[in-house]
C-alpha cells in the first residue's frame, strides 16, 4: 500500500506541475501587456502572499479536523476558478480577486497534501526515508517544463490562453484526486466535538509545539530568508530576457524549462549533498551558496548564453533545498497536528516572500531590475553567514 501512496503522490506532483505552469513563462508578459507596472505586478503577488498568511492556519486546522483529502480537492477546484477569472480579466482589481482565490486554493492544498501523504505512509508502517519520497515528488518539475513550453507556445497567439489551459487541467486533477487518493484511517469528528474551542485548541497546541522546537524555528526562518531573496528573480526574469536580450515570447517556455530542469537536477542530488556534510542543517544552509553564485553570475554577464547558464545554475541550489527542507521539517513534527504545523510554517515563509515582493518591487521600479537582484544576493550571503555562525554556537 505504501508503494501505491508514493505512486499516487508522484503522479499528483507531476500533473500539478503541468497544471500550474502553463502561464509560468508568460505571467509577467501578460500583466505587462495589460498595462501593469513592475510594482503593481509585485503588489498582486504581495496580496497573494498576504492571503496565504491569513488562511494558512485556518485551512490547516480544517484539514486536520475534517480530512486532508477533502481539503486538497476543494483547493484544486478553487485553483480552477481563480485561473478562469484570470482568463476573462483585464484590470488590476480583477486580477486581485483571482489572486485571492488562488491563494486560498493553495492554502487548502499546501499542508494538507503533505500531511495526507506522510500520515498515510505512517499508517501503513512505511519505514523508508521521507527525503526519498519528497525527492520523488520533485518530478513536479518535469510537469512544469512541459506546461511552460506548451503555455509559451500558445501564449504567442494570445497571452490569456495559458490561463484557460491551467483552469481545465486543475478540474481534471480535482476529479482524479477524488478517485485515486484514499484516507481510510481518518475518523471524522462527532458533531458535538466540532466547535471553536476544539479548533482553537489545535492552533494553540501547534503554536506551542512550534515555539519549543528549535529545529523547526531554524528551518522556518531559513526558508523565509530564501523566499525573500528569490522574489525579484521569480518575478522579473521574463522581463529581463524580453527587454535586455529581446527574447521572443515563444522561447520563454524553453528558458523556463531550463530553469526547471536545473531545479529537478538539484533535487536529485540532494541525497549526495546531504552525505557531504556532517549535519542536515549544514547541508541546507550551504546549498544556498550555489544560489548566491548563480545570482552573481547573472549580474556579471550581459551576453544571453552565459546569463542563461547562471540563471539556470542558481536553480540547482533551490532544487537541493526543497527535498532537504521538506524531509527535515517532517522529521521534527508529530502527526496529530501535522497539517496545522505545516500551514504555520508556510504562513511564516509567505511573510518573507511578501517582504521580498514589496521591497524588490520598490527597488526595481526606482533603480532597475538587476539592482534588485544584487540586493537579494547580498542579503542571501549575509543570511548564510548568520545561520552558519548561529549553528556553531
C-alpha atoms as a printed R data frame, in Angstrom:
    type eleno elety resid chain resno       x      y       z
1   ATOM     1    CA   UNK     A     1   0.000  0.000   0.000
2   ATOM     2    CA   UNK     A     2   2.883  2.351   0.757
3   ATOM     3    CA   UNK     A     3   4.122  1.948  -2.822
4   ATOM     4    CA   UNK     A     4   0.685  2.905  -4.142
5   ATOM     5    CA   UNK     A     5   0.614  6.016  -1.934
6   ATOM     6    CA   UNK     A     6   4.028  7.074  -3.230
7   ATOM     7    CA   UNK     A     7   2.954  6.409  -6.840
8   ATOM     8    CA   UNK     A     8  -0.198  8.493  -6.365
9   ATOM     9    CA   UNK     A     9   1.820 11.290  -4.769
10  ATOM    10    CA   UNK     A    10   4.345 11.207  -7.617
11  ATOM    11    CA   UNK     A    11   1.588 11.302 -10.261
12  ATOM    12    CA   UNK     A    12  -0.170 14.132  -8.420
13  ATOM    13    CA   UNK     A    13   3.011 16.209  -8.290
14  ATOM    14    CA   UNK     A    14   3.725 15.611 -11.976
15  ATOM    15    CA   UNK     A    15   0.255 16.671 -13.094
16  ATOM    16    CA   UNK     A    16   0.113 19.528 -10.573
17  ATOM    17    CA   UNK     A    17   3.344 20.861 -12.060
18  ATOM    18    CA   UNK     A    18   1.800 20.679 -15.524
19  ATOM    19    CA   UNK     A    19  -1.473 22.337 -14.477
20  ATOM    20    CA   UNK     A    20   0.109 25.224 -12.585
21  ATOM    21    CA   UNK     A    21   2.775 26.064 -15.156
22  ATOM    22    CA   UNK     A    22   1.008 26.850 -18.423
23  ATOM    23    CA   UNK     A    23   1.285 30.571 -17.593
24  ATOM    24    CA   UNK     A    24   4.631 30.474 -15.733
25  ATOM    25    CA   UNK     A    25   6.709 31.743 -18.643
26  ATOM    26    CA   UNK     A    26   4.160 34.366 -19.721
27  ATOM    27    CA   UNK     A    27   2.702 35.606 -16.402
28  ATOM    28    CA   UNK     A    28   4.675 38.856 -16.250
29  ATOM    29    CA   UNK     A    29   4.357 39.400 -20.006
30  ATOM    30    CA   UNK     A    30   0.575 39.008 -19.716
31  ATOM    31    CA   UNK     A    31   0.335 41.574 -16.916
32  ATOM    32    CA   UNK     A    32   2.742 43.927 -18.700
33  ATOM    33    CA   UNK     A    33   0.551 43.618 -21.795
34  ATOM    34    CA   UNK     A    34  -2.470 44.574 -19.669
35  ATOM    35    CA   UNK     A    35  -0.673 47.780 -18.604
36  ATOM    36    CA   UNK     A    36   0.583 46.937 -15.093
37  ATOM    37    CA   UNK     A    37   3.947 48.335 -13.957
38  ATOM    38    CA   UNK     A    38   6.643 46.439 -12.027
39  ATOM    39    CA   UNK     A    39   5.357 47.491  -8.612
40  ATOM    40    CA   UNK     A    40   1.746 46.602  -9.487
41  ATOM    41    CA   UNK     A    41   2.834 43.157 -10.668
42  ATOM    42    CA   UNK     A    42   4.562 42.597  -7.334
43  ATOM    43    CA   UNK     A    43   1.592 44.035  -5.427
44  ATOM    44    CA   UNK     A    44  -0.605 41.315  -6.906
45  ATOM    45    CA   UNK     A    45   1.768 38.712  -5.574
46  ATOM    46    CA   UNK     A    46   2.014 40.545  -2.251
47  ATOM    47    CA   UNK     A    47  -1.762 40.228  -1.890
48  ATOM    48    CA   UNK     A    48  -1.378 36.561  -2.853
49  ATOM    49    CA   UNK     A    49   1.157 36.045  -0.059
50  ATOM    50    CA   UNK     A    50  -0.920 38.067   2.419
51  ATOM    51    CA   UNK     A    51  -3.986 35.950   1.696
52  ATOM    52    CA   UNK     A    52  -1.953 32.821   2.266
53  ATOM    53    CA   UNK     A    53  -0.777 34.293   5.576
54  ATOM    54    CA   UNK     A    54  -4.385 34.823   6.675
55  ATOM    55    CA   UNK     A    55  -5.759 31.457   5.547
56  ATOM    56    CA   UNK     A    56  -2.885 29.008   6.065
57  ATOM    57    CA   UNK     A    57  -3.647 28.200   9.680
58  ATOM    58    CA   UNK     A    58  -7.474 28.085   9.414
59  ATOM    59    CA   UNK     A    59  -7.341 25.783   6.389
60  ATOM    60    CA   UNK     A    60  -4.646 23.664   8.055
61  ATOM    61    CA   UNK     A    61  -6.815 23.249  11.145
62  ATOM    62    CA   UNK     A    62  -9.822 22.352   8.986
63  ATOM    63    CA   UNK     A    63  -7.717 19.759   7.139
64  ATOM    64    CA   UNK     A    64  -6.609 18.213  10.446
65  ATOM    65    CA   UNK     A    65 -10.186 18.206  11.691
66  ATOM    66    CA   UNK     A    66 -12.233 17.281   8.615
67  ATOM    67    CA   UNK     A    67  -9.780 15.380   6.438
68  ATOM    68    CA   UNK     A    68  -6.742 16.215   4.346
69  ATOM    69    CA   UNK     A    69  -8.070 14.703   1.097
70  ATOM    70    CA   UNK     A    70 -11.214 16.833   1.275
71  ATOM    71    CA   UNK     A    71  -9.109 19.950   1.777
72  ATOM    72    CA   UNK     A    72  -6.878 19.126  -1.211
73  ATOM    73    CA   UNK     A    73  -9.817 18.550  -3.556
74  ATOM    74    CA   UNK     A    74 -11.506 21.800  -2.506
75  ATOM    75    CA   UNK     A    75  -8.239 23.645  -3.132
76  ATOM    76    CA   UNK     A    76  -7.927 22.208  -6.637
77  ATOM    77    CA   UNK     A    77 -11.440 23.385  -7.567
78  ATOM    78    CA   UNK     A    78 -10.642 26.893  -6.294
79  ATOM    79    CA   UNK     A    79  -7.447 26.885  -8.375
80  ATOM    80    CA   UNK     A    80  -9.552 26.164 -11.457
81  ATOM    81    CA   UNK     A    81 -11.874 29.072 -10.603
82  ATOM    82    CA   UNK     A    82  -9.051 31.561  -9.985
83  ATOM    83    CA   UNK     A    83  -7.317 30.817 -13.270
84  ATOM    84    CA   UNK     A    84 -10.616 31.059 -15.155
85  ATOM    85    CA   UNK     A    85 -11.104 34.562 -13.721
86  ATOM    86    CA   UNK     A    86  -7.600 35.490 -14.919
87  ATOM    87    CA   UNK     A    87  -8.551 34.346 -18.421
88  ATOM    88    CA   UNK     A    88 -11.509 36.748 -18.565
89  ATOM    89    CA   UNK     A    89  -9.878 39.710 -16.759
90  ATOM    90    CA   UNK     A    90  -8.367 42.979 -17.996
91  ATOM    91    CA   UNK     A    91  -7.931 45.187 -14.932
92  ATOM    92    CA   UNK     A    92  -5.850 45.231 -11.741
93  ATOM    93    CA   UNK     A    93  -8.835 44.751  -9.391
94  ATOM    94    CA   UNK     A    94  -9.983 41.693 -11.355
95  ATOM    95    CA   UNK     A    95  -6.523 40.151 -11.151
96  ATOM    96    CA   UNK     A    96  -6.587 40.936  -7.423
97  ATOM    97    CA   UNK     A    97  -9.741 38.856  -6.943
98  ATOM    98    CA   UNK     A    98  -8.209 35.988  -8.895
99  ATOM    99    CA   UNK     A    99  -5.033 36.122  -6.777
100 ATOM   100    CA   UNK     A   100  -7.040 35.961  -3.542
101 ATOM   101    CA   UNK     A   101  -8.959 32.908  -4.779
102 ATOM   102    CA   UNK     A   102  -5.768 31.169  -5.951
103 ATOM   103    CA   UNK     A   103  -4.059 31.929  -2.646
104 ATOM   104    CA   UNK     A   104  -6.945 30.408  -0.722
105 ATOM   105    CA   UNK     A   105  -6.731 27.383  -3.021
106 ATOM   106    CA   UNK     A   106  -3.035 26.966  -2.281
107 ATOM   107    CA   UNK     A   107  -3.615 27.049   1.489
108 ATOM   108    CA   UNK     A   108  -6.161 24.256   1.151
109 ATOM   109    CA   UNK     A   109  -3.618 22.083  -0.660
110 ATOM   110    CA   UNK     A   110  -0.229 23.012   0.842
111 ATOM   111    CA   UNK     A   111  -0.071 21.483   4.307
112 ATOM   112    CA   UNK     A   112  -2.937 19.059   3.691
113 ATOM   113    CA   UNK     A   113  -1.284 17.194   0.796
114 ATOM   114    CA   UNK     A   114   1.975 16.714   2.666
115 ATOM   115    CA   UNK     A   115   0.158 15.605   5.824
116 ATOM   116    CA   UNK     A   116  -2.043 13.237   3.813
117 ATOM   117    CA   UNK     A   117   0.972 11.532   2.245
118 ATOM   118    CA   UNK     A   118   3.168 11.344   5.359
119 ATOM   119    CA   UNK     A   119   0.421 10.142   7.711
120 ATOM   120    CA   UNK     A   120  -0.871  7.650   5.138
121 ATOM   121    CA   UNK     A   121   2.635  6.197   4.873
122 ATOM   122    CA   UNK     A   122   2.916  6.081   8.663
123 ATOM   123    CA   UNK     A   123  -0.464  4.337   8.861
124 ATOM   124    CA   UNK     A   124   0.817  1.577   6.595
125 ATOM   125    CA   UNK     A   125   4.121  1.299   8.508
126 ATOM   126    CA   UNK     A   126   6.374  2.779   5.843
127 ATOM   127    CA   UNK     A   127   9.960  2.514   7.120
128 ATOM   128    CA   UNK     A   128  11.787  4.259   4.272
129 ATOM   129    CA   UNK     A   129  13.310  7.730   4.258
130 ATOM   130    CA   UNK     A   130  10.985 10.708   3.783
131 ATOM   131    CA   UNK     A   131  13.714 12.551   1.900
132 ATOM   132    CA   UNK     A   132  13.454  9.847  -0.780
133 ATOM   133    CA   UNK     A   133   9.672 10.309  -1.002
134 ATOM   134    CA   UNK     A   134   9.950 14.081  -1.373
135 ATOM   135    CA   UNK     A   135  12.727 13.652  -3.905
136 ATOM   136    CA   UNK     A   136  10.267 11.580  -5.953
137 ATOM   137    CA   UNK     A   137   7.850 14.485  -5.667
138 ATOM   138    CA   UNK     A   138  10.321 16.737  -7.440
139 ATOM   139    CA   UNK     A   139   9.139 15.091 -10.665
140 ATOM   140    CA   UNK     A   140   6.751 18.040 -10.497
141 ATOM   141    CA   UNK     A   141   9.488 19.983 -12.275
142 ATOM   142    CA   UNK     A   142   9.118 17.769 -15.345
143 ATOM   143    CA   UNK     A   143   5.441 18.678 -15.474
144 ATOM   144    CA   UNK     A   144   6.412 22.320 -15.081
145 ATOM   145    CA   UNK     A   145   8.803 22.050 -18.030
146 ATOM   146    CA   UNK     A   146   6.137 20.621 -20.322
147 ATOM   147    CA   UNK     A   147   3.496 23.087 -19.131
148 ATOM   148    CA   UNK     A   148   5.747 26.125 -19.567
149 ATOM   149    CA   UNK     A   149   6.746 25.108 -23.106
150 ATOM   150    CA   UNK     A   150   3.128 24.472 -24.137
151 ATOM   151    CA   UNK     A   151   1.968 27.679 -22.437
152 ATOM   152    CA   UNK     A   152   4.557 29.927 -24.084
153 ATOM   153    CA   UNK     A   153   3.814 28.411 -27.492
154 ATOM   154    CA   UNK     A   154   0.090 29.056 -27.013
155 ATOM   155    CA   UNK     A   155   0.822 32.456 -25.466
156 ATOM   156    CA   UNK     A   156   2.471 33.781 -28.632
157 ATOM   157    CA   UNK     A   157  -1.017 33.793 -30.161
158 ATOM   158    CA   UNK     A   158  -2.925 35.024 -27.103
159 ATOM   159    CA   UNK     A   159  -1.348 35.639 -23.683
160 ATOM   160    CA   UNK     A   160  -4.670 34.810 -21.960
161 ATOM   161    CA   UNK     A   161  -4.969 31.266 -23.316
162 ATOM   162    CA   UNK     A   162  -2.447 29.657 -20.896
163 ATOM   163    CA   UNK     A   163  -4.804 30.587 -18.032
164 ATOM   164    CA   UNK     A   164  -7.614 28.619 -19.660
165 ATOM   165    CA   UNK     A   165  -5.353 25.596 -20.030
166 ATOM   166    CA   UNK     A   166  -4.459 25.754 -16.314
167 ATOM   167    CA   UNK     A   167  -8.094 26.036 -15.278
168 ATOM   168    CA   UNK     A   168  -9.088 22.972 -17.279
169 ATOM   169    CA   UNK     A   169  -6.110 20.952 -16.030
170 ATOM   170    CA   UNK     A   170  -6.988 21.638 -12.392
171 ATOM   171    CA   UNK     A   171 -10.545 20.446 -12.966
172 ATOM   172    CA   UNK     A   172  -9.139 17.140 -14.242
173 ATOM   173    CA   UNK     A   173  -6.711 16.921 -11.311
174 ATOM   174    CA   UNK     A   174  -9.517 17.517  -8.799
175 ATOM   175    CA   UNK     A   175 -11.546 14.686 -10.298
176 ATOM   176    CA   UNK     A   176  -8.553 12.318 -10.367
177 ATOM   177    CA   UNK     A   177  -7.632 13.119  -6.747
178 ATOM   178    CA   UNK     A   178 -11.182 12.350  -5.628
179 ATOM   179    CA   UNK     A   179 -10.935  8.910  -7.247
180 ATOM   180    CA   UNK     A   180  -7.376  7.740  -6.576
181 ATOM   181    CA   UNK     A   181  -6.420  9.181  -3.176
182 ATOM   182    CA   UNK     A   182  -7.660  7.413  -0.036
183 ATOM   183    CA   UNK     A   183  -7.747  8.374   3.630
184 ATOM   184    CA   UNK     A   184  -9.180  5.221   5.178
185 ATOM   185    CA   UNK     A   185  -7.619  5.778   8.570
186 ATOM   186    CA   UNK     A   186  -9.229  9.189   9.061
187 ATOM   187    CA   UNK     A   187 -12.121  9.226  11.546
188 ATOM   188    CA   UNK     A   188 -14.389 12.282  11.191
189 ATOM   189    CA   UNK     A   189 -15.142 14.043  14.489
190 ATOM   190    CA   UNK     A   190 -18.575 13.870  16.028
191 ATOM   191    CA   UNK     A   191 -20.717 16.944  15.510
192 ATOM   192    CA   UNK     A   192 -20.617 17.744  19.206
193 ATOM   193    CA   UNK     A   193 -16.796 17.825  19.028
194 ATOM   194    CA   UNK     A   194 -16.794 20.467  16.310
195 ATOM   195    CA   UNK     A   195 -16.696 23.928  17.827
196 ATOM   196    CA   UNK     A   196 -14.492 26.998  18.012
197 ATOM   197    CA   UNK     A   197 -12.853 25.806  21.212
198 ATOM   198    CA   UNK     A   198 -11.689 22.484  19.723
199 ATOM   199    CA   UNK     A   199 -10.403 24.159  16.568
200 ATOM   200    CA   UNK     A   200  -8.661 26.804  18.638
201 ATOM   201    CA   UNK     A   201  -7.050 24.119  20.767
202 ATOM   202    CA   UNK     A   202  -5.381 22.653  17.675
203 ATOM   203    CA   UNK     A   203  -3.966 26.081  16.789
204 ATOM   204    CA   UNK     A   204  -2.774 26.672  20.354
205 ATOM   205    CA   UNK     A   205  -1.085 23.268  20.541
206 ATOM   206    CA   UNK     A   206   0.573 23.784  17.160
207 ATOM   207    CA   UNK     A   207   1.957 27.207  18.102
208 ATOM   208    CA   UNK     A   208   3.204 25.841  21.410
209 ATOM   209    CA   UNK     A   209   4.934 22.895  19.768
210 ATOM   210    CA   UNK     A   210   6.489 25.161  17.148
211 ATOM   211    CA   UNK     A   211   7.907 27.663  19.652
212 ATOM   212    CA   UNK     A   212   9.501 24.880  21.693
213 ATOM   213    CA   UNK     A   213  11.067 23.211  18.670
214 ATOM   214    CA   UNK     A   214  14.412 24.894  17.889
215 ATOM   215    CA   UNK     A   215  14.935 22.788  14.761
216 ATOM   216    CA   UNK     A   216  11.544 23.845  13.445
217 ATOM   217    CA   UNK     A   217  12.300 27.504  14.140
218 ATOM   218    CA   UNK     A   218  15.642 27.195  12.308
219 ATOM   219    CA   UNK     A   219  14.161 25.748   9.133
220 ATOM   220    CA   UNK     A   220  11.230 28.178   9.080
221 ATOM   221    CA   UNK     A   221  13.478 31.229   9.427
222 ATOM   222    CA   UNK     A   222  15.928 29.986   6.797
223 ATOM   223    CA   UNK     A   223  13.055 29.149   4.422
224 ATOM   224    CA   UNK     A   224  11.690 32.667   4.971
225 ATOM   225    CA   UNK     A   225  15.065 34.153   4.046
226 ATOM   226    CA   UNK     A   226  15.156 32.131   0.827
227 ATOM   227    CA   UNK     A   227  11.570 33.139  -0.012
228 ATOM   228    CA   UNK     A   228  12.502 36.796   0.495
229 ATOM   229    CA   UNK     A   229  15.560 36.849  -1.752
230 ATOM   230    CA   UNK     A   230  14.115 34.816  -4.642
231 ATOM   231    CA   UNK     A   231  11.138 37.077  -5.332
232 ATOM   232    CA   UNK     A   232  12.841 39.526  -7.735
233 ATOM   233    CA   UNK     A   233  14.264 36.604  -9.720
234 ATOM   234    CA   UNK     A   234  10.907 34.809  -9.783
235 ATOM   235    CA   UNK     A   235   9.037 37.912 -10.878
236 ATOM   236    CA   UNK     A   236  11.358 39.655 -13.325
237 ATOM   237    CA   UNK     A   237  13.377 37.103 -15.298
238 ATOM   238    CA   UNK     A   238  10.978 37.132 -18.324
239 ATOM   239    CA   UNK     A   239  11.101 40.932 -18.448
240 ATOM   240    CA   UNK     A   240  14.912 40.879 -18.338
241 ATOM   241    CA   UNK     A   241  15.003 38.361 -21.195
242 ATOM   242    CA   UNK     A   242  12.499 40.409 -23.193
243 ATOM   243    CA   UNK     A   243  13.927 43.891 -22.574
244 ATOM   244    CA   UNK     A   244  17.668 43.187 -22.225
245 ATOM   245    CA   UNK     A   245  18.062 40.256 -24.625
246 ATOM   246    CA   UNK     A   246  14.983 40.663 -26.906
247 ATOM   247    CA   UNK     A   247  13.909 37.038 -26.471
248 ATOM   248    CA   UNK     A   248  10.570 36.320 -28.250
249 ATOM   249    CA   UNK     A   249   7.595 35.071 -26.224
250 ATOM   250    CA   UNK     A   250   7.586 31.643 -27.872
251 ATOM   251    CA   UNK     A   251  11.054 30.920 -26.414
252 ATOM   252    CA   UNK     A   252  10.169 31.921 -22.848
253 ATOM   253    CA   UNK     A   253   8.905 28.411 -22.151
254 ATOM   254    CA   UNK     A   254  12.238 26.945 -23.243
255 ATOM   255    CA   UNK     A   255  14.044 29.328 -20.890
256 ATOM   256    CA   UNK     A   256  11.729 28.388 -18.059
257 ATOM   257    CA   UNK     A   257  12.135 24.703 -18.841
258 ATOM   258    CA   UNK     A   258  15.894 25.122 -18.463
259 ATOM   259    CA   UNK     A   259  15.341 26.557 -15.007
260 ATOM   260    CA   UNK     A   260  13.002 23.702 -14.102
261 ATOM   261    CA   UNK     A   261  15.496 21.077 -15.347
262 ATOM   262    CA   UNK     A   262  18.209 22.517 -13.114
263 ATOM   263    CA   UNK     A   263  15.822 22.597 -10.141
264 ATOM   264    CA   UNK     A   264  14.981 18.955 -10.760
265 ATOM   265    CA   UNK     A   265  18.646 18.078 -11.151
266 ATOM   266    CA   UNK     A   266  19.438 19.796  -7.871
267 ATOM   267    CA   UNK     A   267  16.674 17.894  -6.095
268 ATOM   268    CA   UNK     A   268  18.028 14.568  -7.329
269 ATOM   269    CA   UNK     A   269  21.475 15.454  -6.000
270 ATOM   270    CA   UNK     A   270  20.104 16.204  -2.529
271 ATOM   271    CA   UNK     A   271  20.951 12.729  -1.189
272 ATOM   272    CA   UNK     A   272  24.606 13.048  -2.167
273 ATOM   273    CA   UNK     A   273  24.723 16.659  -0.989
274 ATOM   274    CA   UNK     A   274  23.442 15.672   2.444
275 ATOM   275    CA   UNK     A   275  26.086 12.947   2.744
276 ATOM   276    CA   UNK     A   276  28.781 15.543   2.010
277 ATOM   277    CA   UNK     A   277  28.059 17.452   5.232
278 ATOM   278    CA   UNK     A   278  28.166 16.378   8.862
279 ATOM   279    CA   UNK     A   279  24.662 17.604   9.658
280 ATOM   280    CA   UNK     A   280  21.318 18.142   7.968
281 ATOM   281    CA   UNK     A   281  21.384 21.803   8.983
282 ATOM   282    CA   UNK     A   282  24.732 22.392   7.251
283 ATOM   283    CA   UNK     A   283  23.538 20.669   4.082
284 ATOM   284    CA   UNK     A   284  20.527 23.010   3.994
285 ATOM   285    CA   UNK     A   285  22.487 26.200   4.754
286 ATOM   286    CA   UNK     A   286  25.317 25.586   2.291
287 ATOM   287    CA   UNK     A   287  23.003 24.529  -0.516
288 ATOM   288    CA   UNK     A   288  22.303 28.227  -0.941
289 ATOM   289    CA   UNK     A   289  25.892 29.103  -1.794
290 ATOM   290    CA   UNK     A   290  25.015 27.745  -5.238
291 ATOM   291    CA   UNK     A   291  22.031 30.097  -5.422
292 ATOM   292    CA   UNK     A   292  24.268 33.031  -4.428
293 ATOM   293    CA   UNK     A   293  26.908 32.240  -7.072
294 ATOM   294    CA   UNK     A   294  24.223 31.879  -9.743
295 ATOM   295    CA   UNK     A   295  22.720 35.294  -8.995
296 ATOM   296    CA   UNK     A   296  26.153 36.949  -9.122
297 ATOM   297    CA   UNK     A   297  26.823 35.279 -12.487
298 ATOM   298    CA   UNK     A   298  23.608 36.742 -13.911
299 ATOM   299    CA   UNK     A   299  24.718 40.196 -12.818
300 ATOM   300    CA   UNK     A   300  28.217 39.790 -14.266
301 ATOM   301    CA   UNK     A   301  27.355 38.774 -17.842
302 ATOM   302    CA   UNK     A   302  25.493 40.837 -20.435
303 ATOM   303    CA   UNK     A   303  25.576 38.150 -23.151
304 ATOM   304    CA   UNK     A   304  22.481 35.940 -23.402
305 ATOM   305    CA   UNK     A   305  24.059 32.487 -23.171
306 ATOM   306    CA   UNK     A   306  26.264 32.952 -20.074
307 ATOM   307    CA   UNK     A   307  23.387 34.861 -18.475
308 ATOM   308    CA   UNK     A   308  21.072 31.913 -19.098
309 ATOM   309    CA   UNK     A   309  23.653 29.472 -17.771
310 ATOM   310    CA   UNK     A   310  23.916 31.268 -14.426
311 ATOM   311    CA   UNK     A   311  20.159 31.822 -14.300
312 ATOM   312    CA   UNK     A   312  19.797 28.042 -14.641
313 ATOM   313    CA   UNK     A   313  22.726 27.363 -12.278
314 ATOM   314    CA   UNK     A   314  21.186 29.282  -9.369
315 ATOM   315    CA   UNK     A   315  18.186 26.956  -9.566
316 ATOM   316    CA   UNK     A   316  20.373 23.996  -8.523
317 ATOM   317    CA   UNK     A   317  20.545 25.500  -5.036
318 ATOM   318    CA   UNK     A   318  16.796 25.864  -4.908
319 ATOM   319    CA   UNK     A   319  16.375 22.294  -6.136
320 ATOM   320    CA   UNK     A   320  18.707 20.987  -3.428
321 ATOM   321    CA   UNK     A   321  16.828 22.913  -0.782
322 ATOM   322    CA   UNK     A   322  13.327 21.577  -1.393
323 ATOM   323    CA   UNK     A   323  13.607 17.842  -0.513
324 ATOM   324    CA   UNK     A   324  16.141 18.544   2.253
325 ATOM   325    CA   UNK     A   325  13.792 21.109   3.732
326 ATOM   326    CA   UNK     A   326  10.609 19.005   3.467
327 ATOM   327    CA   UNK     A   327  12.229 15.904   4.930
328 ATOM   328    CA   UNK     A   328  13.878 17.855   7.774
329 ATOM   329    CA   UNK     A   329  10.696 19.612   8.847
330 ATOM   330    CA   UNK     A   330   8.527 16.484   8.735
331 ATOM   331    CA   UNK     A   331  11.046 14.574  10.842
332 ATOM   332    CA   UNK     A   332  10.737 17.202  13.533
333 ATOM   333    CA   UNK     A   333   6.945 17.423  13.902
334 ATOM   334    CA   UNK     A   334   4.323 14.965  15.107
335 ATOM   335    CA   UNK     A   335   1.456 13.536  13.060
336 ATOM   336    CA   UNK     A   336  -1.513 14.712  15.138
337 ATOM   337    CA   UNK     A   337  -1.365 18.380  14.120
338 ATOM   338    CA   UNK     A   338   0.862 17.928  11.095
339 ATOM   339    CA   UNK     A   339  -1.277 19.861   8.598
340 ATOM   340    CA   UNK     A   340  -1.672 22.787  11.004
341 ATOM   341    CA   UNK     A   341   2.055 22.975  11.806
342 ATOM   342    CA   UNK     A   342   2.943 22.749   8.115
343 ATOM   343    CA   UNK     A   343   0.457 25.540   7.473
344 ATOM   344    CA   UNK     A   344   2.095 27.620  10.212
345 ATOM   345    CA   UNK     A   345   5.427 27.067   8.515
346 ATOM   346    CA   UNK     A   346   4.017 28.044   5.121
347 ATOM   347    CA   UNK     A   347   2.352 31.114   6.632
348 ATOM   348    CA   UNK     A   348   5.599 32.440   8.121
349 ATOM   349    CA   UNK     A   349   7.548 31.713   4.937
350 ATOM   350    CA   UNK     A   350   4.990 33.724   2.980
351 ATOM   351    CA   UNK     A   351   5.702 36.697   5.251
352 ATOM   352    CA   UNK     A   352   9.290 36.569   3.998
353 ATOM   353    CA   UNK     A   353   8.061 36.303   0.415
354 ATOM   354    CA   UNK     A   354   5.703 39.256   0.914
355 ATOM   355    CA   UNK     A   355   8.508 41.434   2.258
356 ATOM   356    CA   UNK     A   356  10.634 40.389  -0.707
357 ATOM   357    CA   UNK     A   357   7.894 41.305  -3.183
358 ATOM   358    CA   UNK     A   358   7.304 44.810  -1.850
359 ATOM   359    CA   UNK     A   359  10.964 45.671  -1.293
360 ATOM   360    CA   UNK     A   360  12.129 44.268  -4.637
361 ATOM   361    CA   UNK     A   361   9.219 45.969  -6.425
362 ATOM   362    CA   UNK     A   362  10.240 49.342  -5.000
363 ATOM   363    CA   UNK     A   363  13.924 48.766  -5.830
364 ATOM   364    CA   UNK     A   364  13.172 47.529  -9.364
365 ATOM   365    CA   UNK     A   365  10.783 50.395 -10.093
366 ATOM   366    CA   UNK     A   366  13.276 53.031  -8.935
367 ATOM   367    CA   UNK     A   367  16.710 51.542  -9.619
368 ATOM   368    CA   UNK     A   368  16.188 48.737 -12.128
369 ATOM   369    CA   UNK     A   369  15.532 45.013 -12.017
370 ATOM   370    CA   UNK     A   370  19.161 43.884 -11.885
371 ATOM   371    CA   UNK     A   371  19.832 46.096  -8.860
372 ATOM   372    CA   UNK     A   372  17.006 44.312  -7.040
373 ATOM   373    CA   UNK     A   373  18.818 41.044  -7.850
374 ATOM   374    CA   UNK     A   374  22.077 42.452  -6.437
375 ATOM   375    CA   UNK     A   375  20.365 43.347  -3.156
376 ATOM   376    CA   UNK     A   376  18.959 39.802  -2.966
377 ATOM   377    CA   UNK     A   377  22.409 38.296  -3.478
378 ATOM   378    CA   UNK     A   378  23.879 40.385  -0.654
379 ATOM   379    CA   UNK     A   379  21.050 39.501   1.726
380 ATOM   380    CA   UNK     A   380  21.484 35.812   0.935
381 ATOM   381    CA   UNK     A   381  25.244 35.955   1.521
382 ATOM   382    CA   UNK     A   382  24.906 37.533   4.960
383 ATOM   383    CA   UNK     A   383  21.988 35.221   5.756
384 ATOM   384    CA   UNK     A   384  24.084 32.114   5.035
385 ATOM   385    CA   UNK     A   385  26.871 33.514   7.200
386 ATOM   386    CA   UNK     A   386  24.479 34.386  10.038
387 ATOM   387    CA   UNK     A   387  22.772 30.973  10.178
388 ATOM   388    CA   UNK     A   388  26.082 29.122   9.954
389 ATOM   389    CA   UNK     A   389  27.614 31.137  12.807
390 ATOM   390    CA   UNK     A   390  24.483 30.747  14.931
391 ATOM   391    CA   UNK     A   391  24.583 26.987  14.438
392 ATOM   392    CA   UNK     A   392  28.237 26.786  15.526
393 ATOM   393    CA   UNK     A   393  27.392 28.259  18.938
